[in-house]
PDB file of C-alpha atoms in Angstrom:
ATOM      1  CA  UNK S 499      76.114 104.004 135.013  1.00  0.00           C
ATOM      2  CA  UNK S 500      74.466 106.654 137.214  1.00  0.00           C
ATOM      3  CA  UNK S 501      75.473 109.969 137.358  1.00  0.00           C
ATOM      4  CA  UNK S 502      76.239 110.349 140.986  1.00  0.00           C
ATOM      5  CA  UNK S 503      79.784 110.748 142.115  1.00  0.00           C
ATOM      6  CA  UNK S 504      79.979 107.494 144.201  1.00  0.00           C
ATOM      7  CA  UNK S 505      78.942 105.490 141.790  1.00  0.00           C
ATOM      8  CA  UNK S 506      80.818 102.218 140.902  1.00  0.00           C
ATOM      9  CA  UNK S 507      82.920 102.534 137.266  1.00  0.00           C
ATOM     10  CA  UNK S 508      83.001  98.650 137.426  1.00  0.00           C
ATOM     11  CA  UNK S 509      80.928  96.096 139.118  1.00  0.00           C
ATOM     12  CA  UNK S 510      80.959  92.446 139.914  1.00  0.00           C
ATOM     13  CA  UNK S 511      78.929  90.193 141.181  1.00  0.00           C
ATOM     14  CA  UNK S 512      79.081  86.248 141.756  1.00  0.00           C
ATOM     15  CA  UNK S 513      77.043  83.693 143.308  1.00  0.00           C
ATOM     16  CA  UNK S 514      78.555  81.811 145.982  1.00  0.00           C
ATOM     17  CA  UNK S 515      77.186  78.647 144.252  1.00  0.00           C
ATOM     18  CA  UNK S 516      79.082  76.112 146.575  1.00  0.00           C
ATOM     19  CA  UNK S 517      77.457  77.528 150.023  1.00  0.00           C
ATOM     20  CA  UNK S 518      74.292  77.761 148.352  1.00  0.00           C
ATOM     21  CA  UNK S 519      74.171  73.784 147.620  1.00  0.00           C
ATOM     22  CA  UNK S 520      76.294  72.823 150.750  1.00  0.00           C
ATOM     23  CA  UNK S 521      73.223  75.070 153.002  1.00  0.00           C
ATOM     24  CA  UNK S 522      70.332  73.020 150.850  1.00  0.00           C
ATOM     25  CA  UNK S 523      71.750  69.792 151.548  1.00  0.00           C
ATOM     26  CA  UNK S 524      72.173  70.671 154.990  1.00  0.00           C
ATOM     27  CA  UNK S 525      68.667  72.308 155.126  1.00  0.00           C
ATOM     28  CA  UNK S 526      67.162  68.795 153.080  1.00  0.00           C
ATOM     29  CA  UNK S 527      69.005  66.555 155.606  1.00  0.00           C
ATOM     30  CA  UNK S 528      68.381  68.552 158.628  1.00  0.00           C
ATOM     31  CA  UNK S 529      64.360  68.770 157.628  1.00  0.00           C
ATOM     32  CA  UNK S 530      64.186  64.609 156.999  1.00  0.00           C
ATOM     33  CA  UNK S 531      65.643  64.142 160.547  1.00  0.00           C
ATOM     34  CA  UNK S 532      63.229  66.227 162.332  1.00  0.00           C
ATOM     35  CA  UNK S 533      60.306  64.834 160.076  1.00  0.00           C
ATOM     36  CA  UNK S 534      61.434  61.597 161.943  1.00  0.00           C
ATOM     37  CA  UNK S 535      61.591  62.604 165.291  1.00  0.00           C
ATOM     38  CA  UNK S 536      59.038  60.979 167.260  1.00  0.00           C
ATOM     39  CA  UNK S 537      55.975  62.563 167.716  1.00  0.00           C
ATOM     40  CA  UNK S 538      55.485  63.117 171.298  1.00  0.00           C
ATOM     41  CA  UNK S 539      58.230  66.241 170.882  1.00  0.00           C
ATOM     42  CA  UNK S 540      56.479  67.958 167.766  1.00  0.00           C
ATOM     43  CA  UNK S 541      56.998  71.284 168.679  1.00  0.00           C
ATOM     44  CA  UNK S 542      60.076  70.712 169.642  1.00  0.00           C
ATOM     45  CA  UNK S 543      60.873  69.257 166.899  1.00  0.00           C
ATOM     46  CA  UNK S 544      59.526  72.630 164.407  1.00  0.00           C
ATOM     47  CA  UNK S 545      61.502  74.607 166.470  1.00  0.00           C
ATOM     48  CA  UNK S 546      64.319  72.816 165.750  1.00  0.00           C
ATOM     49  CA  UNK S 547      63.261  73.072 162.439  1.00  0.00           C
ATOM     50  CA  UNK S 548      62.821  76.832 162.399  1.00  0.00           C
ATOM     51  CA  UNK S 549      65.864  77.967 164.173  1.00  0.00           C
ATOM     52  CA  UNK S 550      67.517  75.442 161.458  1.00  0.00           C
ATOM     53  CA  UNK S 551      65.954  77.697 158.457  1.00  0.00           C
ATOM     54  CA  UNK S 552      66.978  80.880 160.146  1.00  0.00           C
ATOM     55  CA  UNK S 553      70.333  79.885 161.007  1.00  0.00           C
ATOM     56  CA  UNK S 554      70.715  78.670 156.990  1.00  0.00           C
ATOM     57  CA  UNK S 555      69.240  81.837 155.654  1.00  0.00           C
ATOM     58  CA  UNK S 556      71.199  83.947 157.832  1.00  0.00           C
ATOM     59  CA  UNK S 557      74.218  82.084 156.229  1.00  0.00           C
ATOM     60  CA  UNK S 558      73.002  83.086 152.826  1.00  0.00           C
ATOM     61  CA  UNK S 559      71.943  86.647 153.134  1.00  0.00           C
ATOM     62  CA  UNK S 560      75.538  87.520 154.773  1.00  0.00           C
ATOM     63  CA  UNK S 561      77.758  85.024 152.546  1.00  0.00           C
ATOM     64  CA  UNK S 562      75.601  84.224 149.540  1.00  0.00           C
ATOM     65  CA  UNK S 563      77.390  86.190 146.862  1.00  0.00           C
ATOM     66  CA  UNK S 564      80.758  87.647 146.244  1.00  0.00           C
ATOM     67  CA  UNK S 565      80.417  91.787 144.880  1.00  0.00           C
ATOM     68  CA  UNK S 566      83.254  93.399 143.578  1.00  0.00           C
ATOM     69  CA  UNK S 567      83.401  97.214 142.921  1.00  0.00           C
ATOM     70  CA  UNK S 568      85.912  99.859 141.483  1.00  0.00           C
ATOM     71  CA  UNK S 569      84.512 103.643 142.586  1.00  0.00           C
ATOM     72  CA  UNK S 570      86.925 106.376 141.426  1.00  0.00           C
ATOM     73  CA  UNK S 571      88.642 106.448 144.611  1.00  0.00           C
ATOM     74  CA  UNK S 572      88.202 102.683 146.172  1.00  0.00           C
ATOM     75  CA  UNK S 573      88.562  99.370 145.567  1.00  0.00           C
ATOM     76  CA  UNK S 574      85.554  97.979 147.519  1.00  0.00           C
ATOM     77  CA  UNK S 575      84.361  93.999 148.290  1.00  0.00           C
ATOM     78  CA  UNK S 576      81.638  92.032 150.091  1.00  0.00           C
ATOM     79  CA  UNK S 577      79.923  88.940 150.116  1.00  0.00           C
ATOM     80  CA  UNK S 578      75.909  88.254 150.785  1.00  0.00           C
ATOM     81  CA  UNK S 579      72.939  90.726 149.871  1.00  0.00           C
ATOM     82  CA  UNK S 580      73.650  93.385 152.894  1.00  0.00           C
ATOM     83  CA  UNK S 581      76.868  94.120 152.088  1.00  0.00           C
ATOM     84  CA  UNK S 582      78.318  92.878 154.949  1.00  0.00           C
ATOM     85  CA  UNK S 583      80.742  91.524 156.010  1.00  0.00           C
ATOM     86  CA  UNK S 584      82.559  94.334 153.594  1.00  0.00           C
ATOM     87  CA  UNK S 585      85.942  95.308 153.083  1.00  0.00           C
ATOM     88  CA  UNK S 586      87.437  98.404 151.209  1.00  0.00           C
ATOM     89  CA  UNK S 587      90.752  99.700 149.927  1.00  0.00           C
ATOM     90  CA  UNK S 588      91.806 103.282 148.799  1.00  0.00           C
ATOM     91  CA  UNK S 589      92.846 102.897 145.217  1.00  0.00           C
ATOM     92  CA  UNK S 590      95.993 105.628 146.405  1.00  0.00           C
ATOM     93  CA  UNK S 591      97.212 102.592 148.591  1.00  0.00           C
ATOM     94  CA  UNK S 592      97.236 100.192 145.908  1.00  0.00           C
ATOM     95  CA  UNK S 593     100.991  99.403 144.863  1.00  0.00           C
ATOM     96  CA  UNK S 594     100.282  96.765 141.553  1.00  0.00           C
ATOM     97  CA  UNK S 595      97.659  94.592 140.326  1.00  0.00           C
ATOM     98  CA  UNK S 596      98.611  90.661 139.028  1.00  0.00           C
ATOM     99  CA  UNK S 597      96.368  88.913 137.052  1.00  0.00           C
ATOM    100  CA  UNK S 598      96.844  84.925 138.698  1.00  0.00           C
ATOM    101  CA  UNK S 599      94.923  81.676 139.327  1.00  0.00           C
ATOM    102  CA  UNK S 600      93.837  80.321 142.369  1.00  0.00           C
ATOM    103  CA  UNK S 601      94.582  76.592 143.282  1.00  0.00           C
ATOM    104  CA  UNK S 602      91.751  74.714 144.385  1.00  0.00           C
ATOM    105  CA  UNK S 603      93.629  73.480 147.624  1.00  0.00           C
ATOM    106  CA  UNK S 604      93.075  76.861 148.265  1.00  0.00           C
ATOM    107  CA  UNK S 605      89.212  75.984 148.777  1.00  0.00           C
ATOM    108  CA  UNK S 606      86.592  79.329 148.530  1.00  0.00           C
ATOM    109  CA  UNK S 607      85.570  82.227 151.611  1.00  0.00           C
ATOM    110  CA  UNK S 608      87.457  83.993 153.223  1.00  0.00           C
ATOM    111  CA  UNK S 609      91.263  82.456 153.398  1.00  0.00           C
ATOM    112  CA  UNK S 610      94.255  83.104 154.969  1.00  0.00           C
ATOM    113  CA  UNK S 611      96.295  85.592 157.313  1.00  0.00           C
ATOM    114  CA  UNK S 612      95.452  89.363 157.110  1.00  0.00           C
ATOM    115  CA  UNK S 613      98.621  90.133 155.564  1.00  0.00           C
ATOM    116  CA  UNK S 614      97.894  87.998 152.253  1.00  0.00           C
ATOM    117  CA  UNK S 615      93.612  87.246 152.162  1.00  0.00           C
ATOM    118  CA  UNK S 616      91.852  85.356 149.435  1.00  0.00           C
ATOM    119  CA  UNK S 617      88.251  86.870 148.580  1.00  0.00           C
ATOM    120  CA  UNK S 618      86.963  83.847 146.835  1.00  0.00           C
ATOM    121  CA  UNK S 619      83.627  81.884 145.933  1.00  0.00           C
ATOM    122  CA  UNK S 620      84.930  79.335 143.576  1.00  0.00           C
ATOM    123  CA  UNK S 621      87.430  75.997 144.510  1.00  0.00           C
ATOM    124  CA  UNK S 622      90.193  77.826 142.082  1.00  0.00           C
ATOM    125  CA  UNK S 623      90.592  79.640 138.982  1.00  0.00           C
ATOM    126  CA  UNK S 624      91.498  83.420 137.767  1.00  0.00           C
ATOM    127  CA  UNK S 625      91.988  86.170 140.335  1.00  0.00           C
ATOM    128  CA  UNK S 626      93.037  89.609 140.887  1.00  0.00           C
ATOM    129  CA  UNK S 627      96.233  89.488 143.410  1.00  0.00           C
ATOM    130  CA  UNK S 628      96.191  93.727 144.452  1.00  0.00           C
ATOM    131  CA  UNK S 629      99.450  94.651 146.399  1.00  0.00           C
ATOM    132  CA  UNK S 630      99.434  97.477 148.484  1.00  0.00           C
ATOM    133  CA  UNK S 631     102.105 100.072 149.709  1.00  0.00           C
ATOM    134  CA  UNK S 632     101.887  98.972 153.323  1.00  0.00           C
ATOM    135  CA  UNK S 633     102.923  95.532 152.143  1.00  0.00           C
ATOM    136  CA  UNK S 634      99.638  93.390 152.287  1.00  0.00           C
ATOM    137  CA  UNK S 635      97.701  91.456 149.632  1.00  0.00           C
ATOM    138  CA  UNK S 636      94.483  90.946 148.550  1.00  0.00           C
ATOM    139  CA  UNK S 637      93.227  88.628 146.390  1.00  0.00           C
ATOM    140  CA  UNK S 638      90.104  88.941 144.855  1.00  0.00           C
ATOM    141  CA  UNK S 639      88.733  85.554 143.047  1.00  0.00           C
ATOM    142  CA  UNK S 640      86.666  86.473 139.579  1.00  0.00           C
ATOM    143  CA  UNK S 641      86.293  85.217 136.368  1.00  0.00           C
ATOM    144  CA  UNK S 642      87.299  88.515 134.690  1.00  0.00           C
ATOM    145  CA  UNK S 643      90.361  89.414 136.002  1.00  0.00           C
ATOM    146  CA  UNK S 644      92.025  91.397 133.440  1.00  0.00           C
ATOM    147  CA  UNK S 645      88.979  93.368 133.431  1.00  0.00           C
ATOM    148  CA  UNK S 646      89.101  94.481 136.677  1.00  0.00           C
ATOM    149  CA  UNK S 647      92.929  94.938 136.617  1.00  0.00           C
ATOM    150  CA  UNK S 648      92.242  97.393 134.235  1.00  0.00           C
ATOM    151  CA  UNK S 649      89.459  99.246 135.777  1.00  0.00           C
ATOM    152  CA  UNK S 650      91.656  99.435 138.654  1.00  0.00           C
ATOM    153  CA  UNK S 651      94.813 100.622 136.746  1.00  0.00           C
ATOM    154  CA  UNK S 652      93.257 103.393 135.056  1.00  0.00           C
ATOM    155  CA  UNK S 653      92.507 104.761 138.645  1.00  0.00           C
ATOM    156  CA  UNK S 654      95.920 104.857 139.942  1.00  0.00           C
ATOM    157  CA  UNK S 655      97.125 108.050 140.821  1.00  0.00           C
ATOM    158  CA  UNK S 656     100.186 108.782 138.371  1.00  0.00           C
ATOM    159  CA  UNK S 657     102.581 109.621 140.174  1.00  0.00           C
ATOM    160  CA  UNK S 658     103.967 106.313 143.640  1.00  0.00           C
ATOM    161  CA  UNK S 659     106.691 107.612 146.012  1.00  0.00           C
TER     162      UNK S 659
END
């Protein structure tokens, strides 16, 4: 890890795999119906085409991954490559951690009121459910829970009110 006082003590980072096939399906599909639009409205029809492959890899750059980070002071999350959309939580706030599994009903994104949101880029399986102070959840889908529940424990401040 580097030496610098903002650096992350743990680090996570998963491929939102499911977006990633759903957006090169749609990408495939969307290509073979402008290949057969008629000809008369070709440039039209690469337009189309181009706004198509922006509006897919805009998708991917903001939602293609899920990172998880524990910095001495913060519990910090975002999905994509530009770190946003991001979200962050001051480890002081956190109340207790539960190790839990997600159902697969409970599909992957960004799920759920703002009271009790699921983090998540898998259709189910282990999670981190943090509880804060102010009453809230967060859930926080990856496949090394305990890990991170530990990371995050050993960051608590010692003494709650």
């Amino acid at each position: 890890m580097p030496d610098t006082p903002d650096a992350p003590a743990y680090r996570h980072v998963q491929t939102y795999r499911m977006l990633w096939v759903v957006l090169l399906v749609t990408a495939g599909f969307g290509g073979v119906m402008l290949a057969e639009a008629p000809t008369g409205r070709s440039g039209a029809s690469w337009g189309g085409l181009l706004l198509m492959a922006a509006s897919l890899g805009g998708a991917l750059v903001c939602l293609g991954r899920l990172v998880i980070e524990v910095h001495a002071r913060e519990l910090r999350w975002h999905f994509g490559y530009i770190g946003w959309p991001g979200w962050s939580v001051p480890l002081a706030q956190v109340k207790r951690t539960e190790v839990i599994r997600t159902r697969f009903a409970w599909g992957s994104g960004i799920r759920g009121p703002l009271a009790h949101r699921l983090y998540n880029v898998r259709l189910g399986g282990p999670a981190l459910m943090v509880h804060l102070l102010d009453g809230r959840s967060v859930t926080l889908g990856t496949p090394e829970p305990q890990r991170l529940q530990d990371c995050i424990q050993a960051r608590l401040p010692a003494a709650r009110p």
